[in-house]
XYZ file of C-alpha atoms in Angstrom:
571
model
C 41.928 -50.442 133.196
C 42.170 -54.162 132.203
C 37.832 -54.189 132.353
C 37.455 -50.981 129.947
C 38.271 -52.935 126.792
C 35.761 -55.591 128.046
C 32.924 -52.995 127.845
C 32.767 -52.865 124.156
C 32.036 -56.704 123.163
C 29.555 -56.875 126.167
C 28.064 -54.169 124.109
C 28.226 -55.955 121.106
C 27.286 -59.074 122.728
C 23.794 -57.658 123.851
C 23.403 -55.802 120.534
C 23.855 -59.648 119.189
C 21.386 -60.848 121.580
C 18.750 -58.032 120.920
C 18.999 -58.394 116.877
C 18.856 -61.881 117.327
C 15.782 -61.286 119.484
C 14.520 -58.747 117.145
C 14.897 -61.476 114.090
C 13.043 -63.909 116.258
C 10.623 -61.333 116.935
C 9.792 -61.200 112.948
C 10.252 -64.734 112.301
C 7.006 -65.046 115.373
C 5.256 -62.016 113.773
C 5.890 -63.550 110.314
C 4.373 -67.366 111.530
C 1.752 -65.675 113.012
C 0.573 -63.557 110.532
C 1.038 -66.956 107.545
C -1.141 -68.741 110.345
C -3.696 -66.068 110.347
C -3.622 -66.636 106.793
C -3.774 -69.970 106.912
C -6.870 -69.997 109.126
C -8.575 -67.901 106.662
C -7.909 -69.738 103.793
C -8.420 -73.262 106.180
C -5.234 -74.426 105.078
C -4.433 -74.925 108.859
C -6.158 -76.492 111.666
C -7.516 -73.994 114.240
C -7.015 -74.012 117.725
C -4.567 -76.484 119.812
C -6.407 -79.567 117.695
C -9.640 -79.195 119.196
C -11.946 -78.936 115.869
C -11.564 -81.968 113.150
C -10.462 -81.803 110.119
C -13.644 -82.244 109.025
C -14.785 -78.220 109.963
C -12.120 -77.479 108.467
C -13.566 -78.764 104.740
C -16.440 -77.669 105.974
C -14.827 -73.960 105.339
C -14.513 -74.354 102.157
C -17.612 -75.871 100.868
C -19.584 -74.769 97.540
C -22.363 -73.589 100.143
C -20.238 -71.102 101.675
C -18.817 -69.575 98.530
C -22.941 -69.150 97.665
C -23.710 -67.645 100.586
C -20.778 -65.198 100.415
C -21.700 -64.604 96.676
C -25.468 -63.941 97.709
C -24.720 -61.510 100.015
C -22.114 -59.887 98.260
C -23.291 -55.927 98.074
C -21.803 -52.862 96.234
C -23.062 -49.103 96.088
C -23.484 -47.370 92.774
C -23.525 -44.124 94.428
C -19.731 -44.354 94.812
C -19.673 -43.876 90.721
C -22.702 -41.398 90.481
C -21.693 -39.763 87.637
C -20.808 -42.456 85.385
C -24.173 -44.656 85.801
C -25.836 -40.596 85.626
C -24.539 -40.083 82.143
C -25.726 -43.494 81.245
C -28.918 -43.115 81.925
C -28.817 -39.292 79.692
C -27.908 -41.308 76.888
C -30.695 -43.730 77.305
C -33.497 -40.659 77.411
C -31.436 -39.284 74.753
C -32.225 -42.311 72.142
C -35.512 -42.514 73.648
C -35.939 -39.006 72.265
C -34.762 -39.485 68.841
C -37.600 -41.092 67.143
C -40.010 -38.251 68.084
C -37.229 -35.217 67.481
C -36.037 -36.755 63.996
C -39.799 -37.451 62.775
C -40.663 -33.873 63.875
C -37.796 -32.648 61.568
C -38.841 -35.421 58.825
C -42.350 -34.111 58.688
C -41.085 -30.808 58.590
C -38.279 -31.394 55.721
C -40.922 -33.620 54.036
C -43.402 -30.622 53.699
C -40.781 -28.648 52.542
C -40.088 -30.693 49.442
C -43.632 -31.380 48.370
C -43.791 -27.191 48.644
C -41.286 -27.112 46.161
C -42.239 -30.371 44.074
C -45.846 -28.472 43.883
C -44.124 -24.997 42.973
C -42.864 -26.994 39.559
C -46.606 -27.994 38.852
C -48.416 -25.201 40.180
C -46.965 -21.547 40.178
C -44.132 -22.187 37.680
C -46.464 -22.227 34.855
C -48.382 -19.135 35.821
C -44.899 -17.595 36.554
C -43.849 -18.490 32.753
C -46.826 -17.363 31.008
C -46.782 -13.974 32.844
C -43.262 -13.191 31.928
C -44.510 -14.651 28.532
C -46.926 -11.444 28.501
C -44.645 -9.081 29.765
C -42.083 -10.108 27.014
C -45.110 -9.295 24.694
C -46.401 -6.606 26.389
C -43.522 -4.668 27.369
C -42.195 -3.788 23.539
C -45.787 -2.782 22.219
C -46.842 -0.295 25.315
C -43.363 1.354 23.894
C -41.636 0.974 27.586
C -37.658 1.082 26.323
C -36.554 2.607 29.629
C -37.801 -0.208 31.733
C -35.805 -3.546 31.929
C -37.892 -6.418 29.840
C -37.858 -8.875 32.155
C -36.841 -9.449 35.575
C -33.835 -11.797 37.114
C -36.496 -13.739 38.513
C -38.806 -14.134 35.396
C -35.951 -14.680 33.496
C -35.054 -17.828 35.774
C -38.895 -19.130 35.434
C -38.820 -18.909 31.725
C -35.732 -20.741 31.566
C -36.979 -24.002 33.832
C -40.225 -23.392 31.753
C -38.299 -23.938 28.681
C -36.086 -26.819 30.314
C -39.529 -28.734 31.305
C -40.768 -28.415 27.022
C -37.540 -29.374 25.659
C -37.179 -32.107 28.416
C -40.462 -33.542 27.522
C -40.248 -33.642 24.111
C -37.205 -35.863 24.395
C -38.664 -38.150 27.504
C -41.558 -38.835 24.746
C -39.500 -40.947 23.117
C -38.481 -43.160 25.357
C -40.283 -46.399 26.061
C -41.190 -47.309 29.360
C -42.439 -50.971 28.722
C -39.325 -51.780 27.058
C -36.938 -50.738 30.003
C -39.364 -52.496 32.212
C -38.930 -55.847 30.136
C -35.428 -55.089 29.473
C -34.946 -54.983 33.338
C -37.220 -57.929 34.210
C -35.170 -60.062 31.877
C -31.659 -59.622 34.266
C -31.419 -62.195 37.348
C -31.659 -60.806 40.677
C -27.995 -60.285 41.805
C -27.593 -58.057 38.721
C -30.428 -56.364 39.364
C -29.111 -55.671 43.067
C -25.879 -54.101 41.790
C -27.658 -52.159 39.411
C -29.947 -50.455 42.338
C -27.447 -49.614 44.079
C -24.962 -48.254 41.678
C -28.546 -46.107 40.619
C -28.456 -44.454 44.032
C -24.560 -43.619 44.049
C -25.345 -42.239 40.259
C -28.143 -39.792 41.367
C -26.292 -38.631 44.352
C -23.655 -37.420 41.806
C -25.832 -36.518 39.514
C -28.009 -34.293 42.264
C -24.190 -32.401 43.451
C -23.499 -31.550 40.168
C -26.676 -30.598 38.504
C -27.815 -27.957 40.658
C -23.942 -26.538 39.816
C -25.398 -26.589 36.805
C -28.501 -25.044 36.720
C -27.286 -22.044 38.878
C -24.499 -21.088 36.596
C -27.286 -21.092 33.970
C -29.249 -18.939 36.459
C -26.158 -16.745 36.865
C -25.383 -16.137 33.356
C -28.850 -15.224 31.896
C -28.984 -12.646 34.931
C -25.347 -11.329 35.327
C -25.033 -7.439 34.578
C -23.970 -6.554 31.048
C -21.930 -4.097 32.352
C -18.829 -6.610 33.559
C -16.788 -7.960 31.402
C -17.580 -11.553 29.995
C -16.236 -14.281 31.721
C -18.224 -17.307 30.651
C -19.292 -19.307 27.290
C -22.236 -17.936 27.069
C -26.146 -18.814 27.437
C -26.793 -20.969 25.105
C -24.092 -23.435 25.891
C -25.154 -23.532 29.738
C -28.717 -24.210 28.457
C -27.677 -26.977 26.517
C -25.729 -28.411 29.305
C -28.825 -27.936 31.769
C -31.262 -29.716 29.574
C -28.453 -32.435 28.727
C -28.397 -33.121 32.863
C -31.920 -32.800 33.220
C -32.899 -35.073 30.601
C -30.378 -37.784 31.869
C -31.141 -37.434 35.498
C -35.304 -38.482 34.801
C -33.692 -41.509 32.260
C -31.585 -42.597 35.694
C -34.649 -41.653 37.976
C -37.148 -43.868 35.196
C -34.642 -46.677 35.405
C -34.461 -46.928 39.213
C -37.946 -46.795 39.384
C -38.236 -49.307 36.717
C -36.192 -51.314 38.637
C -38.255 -50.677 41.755
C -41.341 -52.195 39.771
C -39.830 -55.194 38.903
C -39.266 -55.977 42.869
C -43.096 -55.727 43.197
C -43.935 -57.653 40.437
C -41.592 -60.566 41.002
C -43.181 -64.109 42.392
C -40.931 -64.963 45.368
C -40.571 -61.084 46.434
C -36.696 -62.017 46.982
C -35.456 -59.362 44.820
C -37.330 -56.621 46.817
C -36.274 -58.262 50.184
C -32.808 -57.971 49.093
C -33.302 -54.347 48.169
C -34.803 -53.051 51.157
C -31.799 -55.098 53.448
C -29.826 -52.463 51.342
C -30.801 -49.998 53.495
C -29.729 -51.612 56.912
C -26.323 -51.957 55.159
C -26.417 -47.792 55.594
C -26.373 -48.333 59.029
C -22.797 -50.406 59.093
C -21.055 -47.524 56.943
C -22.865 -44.376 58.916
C -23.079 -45.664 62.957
C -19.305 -46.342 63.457
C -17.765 -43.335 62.326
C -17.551 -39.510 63.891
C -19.849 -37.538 63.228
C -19.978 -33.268 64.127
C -23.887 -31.459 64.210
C -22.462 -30.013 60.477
C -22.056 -33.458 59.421
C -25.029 -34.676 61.015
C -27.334 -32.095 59.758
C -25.757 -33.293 56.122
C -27.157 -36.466 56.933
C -30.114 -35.583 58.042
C -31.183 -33.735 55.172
C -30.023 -36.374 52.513
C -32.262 -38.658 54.732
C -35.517 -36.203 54.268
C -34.484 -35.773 50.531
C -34.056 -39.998 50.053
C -37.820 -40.430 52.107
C -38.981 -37.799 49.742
C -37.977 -39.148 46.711
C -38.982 -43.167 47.527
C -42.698 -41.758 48.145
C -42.282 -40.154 44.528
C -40.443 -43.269 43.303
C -43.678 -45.872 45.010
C -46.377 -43.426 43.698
C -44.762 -43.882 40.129
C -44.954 -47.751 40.491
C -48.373 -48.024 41.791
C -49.840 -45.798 38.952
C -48.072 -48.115 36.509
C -49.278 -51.354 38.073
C -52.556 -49.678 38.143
C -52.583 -49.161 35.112
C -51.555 -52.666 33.795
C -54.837 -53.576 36.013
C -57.175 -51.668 34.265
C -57.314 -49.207 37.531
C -59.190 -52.584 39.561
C -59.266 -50.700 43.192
C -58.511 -54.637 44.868
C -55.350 -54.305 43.009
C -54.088 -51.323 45.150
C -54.582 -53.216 48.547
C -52.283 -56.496 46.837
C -49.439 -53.531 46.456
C -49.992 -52.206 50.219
C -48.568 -54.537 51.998
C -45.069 -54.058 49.781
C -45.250 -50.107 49.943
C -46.046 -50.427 53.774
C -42.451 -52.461 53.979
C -40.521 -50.083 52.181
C -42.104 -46.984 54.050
C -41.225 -49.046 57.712
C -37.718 -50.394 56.499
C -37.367 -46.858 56.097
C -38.401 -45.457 58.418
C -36.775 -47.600 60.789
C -32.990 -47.486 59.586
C -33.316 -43.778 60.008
C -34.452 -44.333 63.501
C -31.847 -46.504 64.301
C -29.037 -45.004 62.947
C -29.316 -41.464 64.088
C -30.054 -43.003 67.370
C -26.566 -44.201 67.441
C -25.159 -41.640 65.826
C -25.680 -39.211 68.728
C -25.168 -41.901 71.250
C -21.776 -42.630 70.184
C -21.124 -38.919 69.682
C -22.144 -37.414 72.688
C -24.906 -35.576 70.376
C -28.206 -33.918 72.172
C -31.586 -34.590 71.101
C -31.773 -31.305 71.039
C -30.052 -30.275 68.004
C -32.463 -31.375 65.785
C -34.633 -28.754 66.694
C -31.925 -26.336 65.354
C -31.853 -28.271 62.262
C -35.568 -26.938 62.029
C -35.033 -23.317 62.671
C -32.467 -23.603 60.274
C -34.388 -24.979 57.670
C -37.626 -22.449 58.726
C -35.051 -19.811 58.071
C -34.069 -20.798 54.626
C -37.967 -20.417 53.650
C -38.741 -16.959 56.089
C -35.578 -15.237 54.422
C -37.161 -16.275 50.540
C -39.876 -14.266 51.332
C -37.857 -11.248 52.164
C -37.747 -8.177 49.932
C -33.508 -8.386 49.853
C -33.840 -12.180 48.864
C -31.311 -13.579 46.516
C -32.500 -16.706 45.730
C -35.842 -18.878 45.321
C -36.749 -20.795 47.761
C -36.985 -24.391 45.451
C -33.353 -23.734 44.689
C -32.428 -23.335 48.080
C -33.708 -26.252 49.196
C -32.086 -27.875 46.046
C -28.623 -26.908 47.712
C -29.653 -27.277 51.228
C -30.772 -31.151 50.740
C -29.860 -31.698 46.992
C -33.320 -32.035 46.215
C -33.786 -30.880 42.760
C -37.431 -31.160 41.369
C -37.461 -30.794 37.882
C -35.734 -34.365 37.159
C -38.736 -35.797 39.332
C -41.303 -33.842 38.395
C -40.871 -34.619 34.691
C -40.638 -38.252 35.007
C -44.131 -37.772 37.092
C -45.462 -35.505 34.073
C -43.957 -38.372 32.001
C -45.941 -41.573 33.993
C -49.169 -39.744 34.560
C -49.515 -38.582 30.852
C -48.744 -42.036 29.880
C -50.875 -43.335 31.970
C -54.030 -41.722 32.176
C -55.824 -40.985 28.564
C -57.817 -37.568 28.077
C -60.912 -38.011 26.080
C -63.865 -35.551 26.065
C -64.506 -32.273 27.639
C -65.619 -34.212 30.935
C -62.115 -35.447 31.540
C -60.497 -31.554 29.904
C -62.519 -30.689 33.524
C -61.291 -33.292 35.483
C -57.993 -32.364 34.744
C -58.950 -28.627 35.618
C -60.442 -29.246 38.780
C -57.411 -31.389 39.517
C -55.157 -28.667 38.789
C -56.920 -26.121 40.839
C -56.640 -28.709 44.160
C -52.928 -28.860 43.522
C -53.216 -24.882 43.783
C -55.074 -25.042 46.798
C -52.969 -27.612 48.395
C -49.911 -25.711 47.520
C -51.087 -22.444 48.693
C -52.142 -24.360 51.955
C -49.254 -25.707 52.432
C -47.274 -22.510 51.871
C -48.988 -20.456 54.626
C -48.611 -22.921 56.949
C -45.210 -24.000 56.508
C -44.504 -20.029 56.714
C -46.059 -19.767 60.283
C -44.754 -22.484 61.337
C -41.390 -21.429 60.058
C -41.591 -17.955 61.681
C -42.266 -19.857 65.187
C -39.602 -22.002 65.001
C -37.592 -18.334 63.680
C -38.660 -16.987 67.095
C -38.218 -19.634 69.182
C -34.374 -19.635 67.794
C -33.771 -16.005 68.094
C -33.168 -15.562 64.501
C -35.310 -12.288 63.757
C -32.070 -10.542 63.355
C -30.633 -12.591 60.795
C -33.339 -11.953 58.626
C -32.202 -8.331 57.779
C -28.567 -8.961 57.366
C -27.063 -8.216 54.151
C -26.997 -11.363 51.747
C -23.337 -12.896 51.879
C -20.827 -11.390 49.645
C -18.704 -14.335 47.431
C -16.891 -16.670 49.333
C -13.816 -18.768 48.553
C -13.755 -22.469 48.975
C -12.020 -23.577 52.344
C -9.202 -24.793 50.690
C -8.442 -21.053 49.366
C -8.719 -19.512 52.088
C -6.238 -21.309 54.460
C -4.079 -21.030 51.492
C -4.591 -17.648 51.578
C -4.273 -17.548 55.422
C -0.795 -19.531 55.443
C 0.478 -17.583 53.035
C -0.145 -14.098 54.752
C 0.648 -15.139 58.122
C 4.467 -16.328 55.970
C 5.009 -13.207 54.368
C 5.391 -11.011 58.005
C 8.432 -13.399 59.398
C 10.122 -12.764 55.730
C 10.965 -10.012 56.808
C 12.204 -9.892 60.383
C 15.904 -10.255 59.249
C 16.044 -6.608 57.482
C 14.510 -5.258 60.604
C 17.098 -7.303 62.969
C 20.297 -5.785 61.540
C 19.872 -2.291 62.326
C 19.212 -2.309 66.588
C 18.036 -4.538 69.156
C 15.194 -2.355 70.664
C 13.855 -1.379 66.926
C 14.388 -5.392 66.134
C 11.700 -5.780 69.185
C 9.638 -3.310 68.665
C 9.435 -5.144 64.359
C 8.433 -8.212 65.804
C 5.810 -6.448 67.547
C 4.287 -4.581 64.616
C 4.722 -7.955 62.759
C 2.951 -10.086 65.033
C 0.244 -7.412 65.026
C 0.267 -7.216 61.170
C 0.015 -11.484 61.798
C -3.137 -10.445 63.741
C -4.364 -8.253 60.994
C -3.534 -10.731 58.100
C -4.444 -13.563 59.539
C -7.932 -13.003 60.546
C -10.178 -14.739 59.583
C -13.487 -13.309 57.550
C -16.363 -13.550 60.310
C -19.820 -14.371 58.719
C -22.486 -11.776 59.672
C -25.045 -14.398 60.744
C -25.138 -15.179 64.402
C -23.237 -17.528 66.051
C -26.392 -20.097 66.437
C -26.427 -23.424 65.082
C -22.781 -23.536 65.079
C -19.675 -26.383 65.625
C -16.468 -25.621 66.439
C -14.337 -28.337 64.165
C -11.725 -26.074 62.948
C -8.984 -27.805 65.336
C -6.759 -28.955 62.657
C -6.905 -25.194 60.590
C -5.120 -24.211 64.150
C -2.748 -26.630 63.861
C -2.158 -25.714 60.370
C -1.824 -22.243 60.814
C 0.810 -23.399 64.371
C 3.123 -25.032 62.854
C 3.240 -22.856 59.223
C 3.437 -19.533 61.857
C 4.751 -20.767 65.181
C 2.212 -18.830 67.192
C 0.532 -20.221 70.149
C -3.084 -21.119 70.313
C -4.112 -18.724 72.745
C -3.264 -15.485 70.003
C -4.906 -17.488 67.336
C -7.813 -18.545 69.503
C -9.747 -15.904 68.780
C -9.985 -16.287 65.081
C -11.145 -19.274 65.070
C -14.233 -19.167 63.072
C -17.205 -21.461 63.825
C -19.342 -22.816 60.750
C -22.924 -21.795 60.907
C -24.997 -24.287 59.832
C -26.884 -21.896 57.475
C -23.903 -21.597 55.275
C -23.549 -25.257 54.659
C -25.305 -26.648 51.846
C -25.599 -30.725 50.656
C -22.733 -30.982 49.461
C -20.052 -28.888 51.177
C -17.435 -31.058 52.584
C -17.628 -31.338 56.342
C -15.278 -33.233 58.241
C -14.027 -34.745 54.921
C -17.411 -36.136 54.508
C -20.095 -35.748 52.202
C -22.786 -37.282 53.033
């Protein structure tokens, strides 16, 4: 009995003994594994003292660390995906140069089509309707309408060109150019540039311009009046016209000045200008809506600098008394501007689709889109010309440019004689040729790049009906998708189960209100950005995404023009 109690603290004794054990047990583990690290690191002899001290420096010598750093290795195939994607992106900006020339060449014979149509086929077009406005009245043909809405639009740009000309007559070019020359270089910098920001805004609003002038001489008689009349939208489109060639005259001007000056600073500062683009375009996001923007300001801004050096090299020519050695001292300064050119574009869409996760690819949809614009002018259900739409699809608008040409070349060159009256014909019937040549091809090639797209289809849809600005219609959206939930609590006061089945109906009305207006052109060459619309619509509504995924509408690129905001960007 007395050795029972005794049991206990023997227990406690050897549980004493065995933790102690157990802590010595760590403390050995723990000095053994510090001494393992110690050995690694050298910081303790190895071995019961048998190696010096000095193999123990020798550990951690500088030739050690460069052997281990030699033979260092490390497998990219563990990350084969990442260093994959990298090497996309550097075929991708490979491709660039070649894709975006392609569509440059293309957009570039698009303009001169339609800078040619202003020389060429526009006064033929005039002089006909001229006869038929002559004609018509005497052959005693009251039932028939006098002139068509597309004769009617000639006459009026014929008219526009006169009255245009008549005032550019009396301004002095050698003045301006003096008047220019006599302003030191920095001012002359500013000047440029705030010339390029002044025919952008002049380009947006001018072709506003001339089609509500369009729009009014043509509109039905039958509706009822809801504008000021012809006249007054004449007025305004010869107003515009003249002052766009002044501001086209004066940046040219300016561009002759750079040429002529001795040091050449003035037009190395200029064309440093355009790597400047590069800062304010590269670093910011950019959609295929906003890049196809860009692209065709950047076919439009080529087109118009080949205009802009042809107009300085006739006038320098001209102060030269047309001396052919003359032309190869201006070479060297037109070849600059073309490459400077040339090569900003390069670069920056290069890095615009690198940093944006953009294919090469897309630029080739830029060209059927383009192609389409000129195949669907041909079309019997057309409702437009094809210069004006590729006024509104690049903001190129040719009669500005092509009177300040008419303007230069008249000034210029001095007809004397019947030999030179034949000169002039002959020239005029090459521009003919060269336009009608150019027009044939351009619509094959169009109609291949139409195919190749899948875009036959298209080209017998309906023209679009009148569309409300984006701003209307989520206005118009937010405001039907409020007026269902107005009136849930009439409906909730009568019955639980008739309460339900009212929210039902209402979220089906929702359904029927909201949606959106879906464009009958195909769902090619499109970018879905409408992200923050749906999160416009989500928090207005309080419906989920997935019952308003479905009417989200995706912007076809053949509905955006040169101006329409993208991405709160216009480029």
């Amino acid at each position: 009995m007395a050795d029972s109690p005794s049991t206990p603290l023997l227990g406690e004794e050897k549980e004493k003994e065995g933790g102690g054990k157990d802590r010595l047990g760590l403390k050995t583990e723990s000095n053994t594994e510090r001494e393992e690290a110690a050995e690694t690191l050298g910081h303790k002899d190895k071995g019961d003292g048998s190696k010096s001290k000095n193999s123990s420096l020798s550990d951690l010598s500088l030739a050690r660390f460069i052997t281990t750093e030699l033979n260092r290795g490390y497998f990219l195939e563990h990350n084969e995906a990442k260093y994959t994607e990298r090497r996309e992106r550097v075929y991708t900006c490979l491709r660039i140069p070649k894709e975006l020339e392609k569509l440059m060449i293309f957009g570039f014979f698009l303009c001169l089509d339609t800078f040619l149509y202003v020389f060429t086929l526009l006064p033929l077009r005039v002089i006909l309707a001229l006869l038929r406005v002559f004609t018509v009245p005497c052959c005693g043909l009251r039932g028939s309408r006098l002139l068509q809405p597309a004769q009617v639009c000639d006459v009026l740009k014929g008219f526009i060109m006169v009255l245009c000309y008549s005032m550019m007559s009396y301004v002095d070019y050698s003045m301006m150019y003096h008047l220019i020359r006599g302003q030191s270089v920095i001012k002359l910098y500013i000047i440029y540039n705030m010339l390029e920001v002044a025919d952008r805004l002049f380009s947006s609003f001018g072709q506003d311009i001339l089609d509500a002038l369009y729009w009014t001489a043509t509109e039905p008689k039958e509706r009822k009046r809801a504008h000021i009349g012809v006249i007054p939208h004449f007025l305004m489109a010869v107003l515009y016209v003249f002052l766009h060639a002044i501001l086209i005259m004066v940046q040219a001007t300016t561009l002759n000045v750079a040429f002529n000056s001795h040091n050449k600073s003035l037009l190395t500062i200029m064309m440093s200008n355009n790597f400047v683009e590069i800062k304010g375009s590269v670093f910011k996001k950019f959609e295929k809506n906003n890049l196809f923007q860009m692209s065709n300001s950047d076919i439009k801004e080529r087109f118009t600098n080949y205009i802009l050096l042809l107009i300085v090299c006739l006038r320098n020519m001209e102060q030269f008394s047309w001396n052919p050695d003359h032309l190869w001292v201006l070479f060297p300064d037109v070849v600059m501007v073309i490459t400077s050119e040339v090569a900003v574009d390069v670069v920056k869409h290069a890095f615009i689709t690198k940093f944006n996760d953009i294919s090469a690819d897309v630029y080739g949809e830029y060209r059927a889109s383009l192609a389409f614009d000129l195949v669907s002018s041909r079309q019997k259900n057309a409702y437009t010309d094809y210069s004006d739409s590729v006024s509104r699809r690049m903001g190129f608008i040719p009669l500005p440019l092509a009177l300040l040409l008419i303007r230069v070349v008249t000034s210029s060159v001095k007809i004397q004689g019947s030999l030179s009256f034949m000169c002039v014909l002959l020239f005029y019937l090459g521009m003919i040729t060269l336009k009608v040549l150019n027009s044939i091809v351009l619509l094959g090639t169009s109609c291949t790049f139409v195919k190749a797209a899948k875009m036959e289809e298209k080209l017998f849809d309906p023209p679009p009906s009148a569309v409300s600005s984006r701003a209307n219609s989520r206005a118009n959206r937010t405001k039907h998708c409020q007026m269902a939930p107005q009136q849930e609590p009439t409906a909730t006061k009568t019955s639980e189960p008739e309460a339900s089945d009212v929210c039902q109906t209402t979220h089906s009305t929702e359904n029927a209100n909201c949606a959106l207006p879906k464009s009958d052109s195909d769902t090619f060459l499109t970018t879905p950005d409408e992200e923050d619309d749906e999160k416009i619509i989500n928090s207005d509504t309080g419906l989920d995404g997935e019952e308003l995924k479905p009417r989200t509408p995706k912007k076809d690129l053949l509905e955006i023009d040169r101006f329409t905001i993208c991405g709160n960007r216009i480029d």
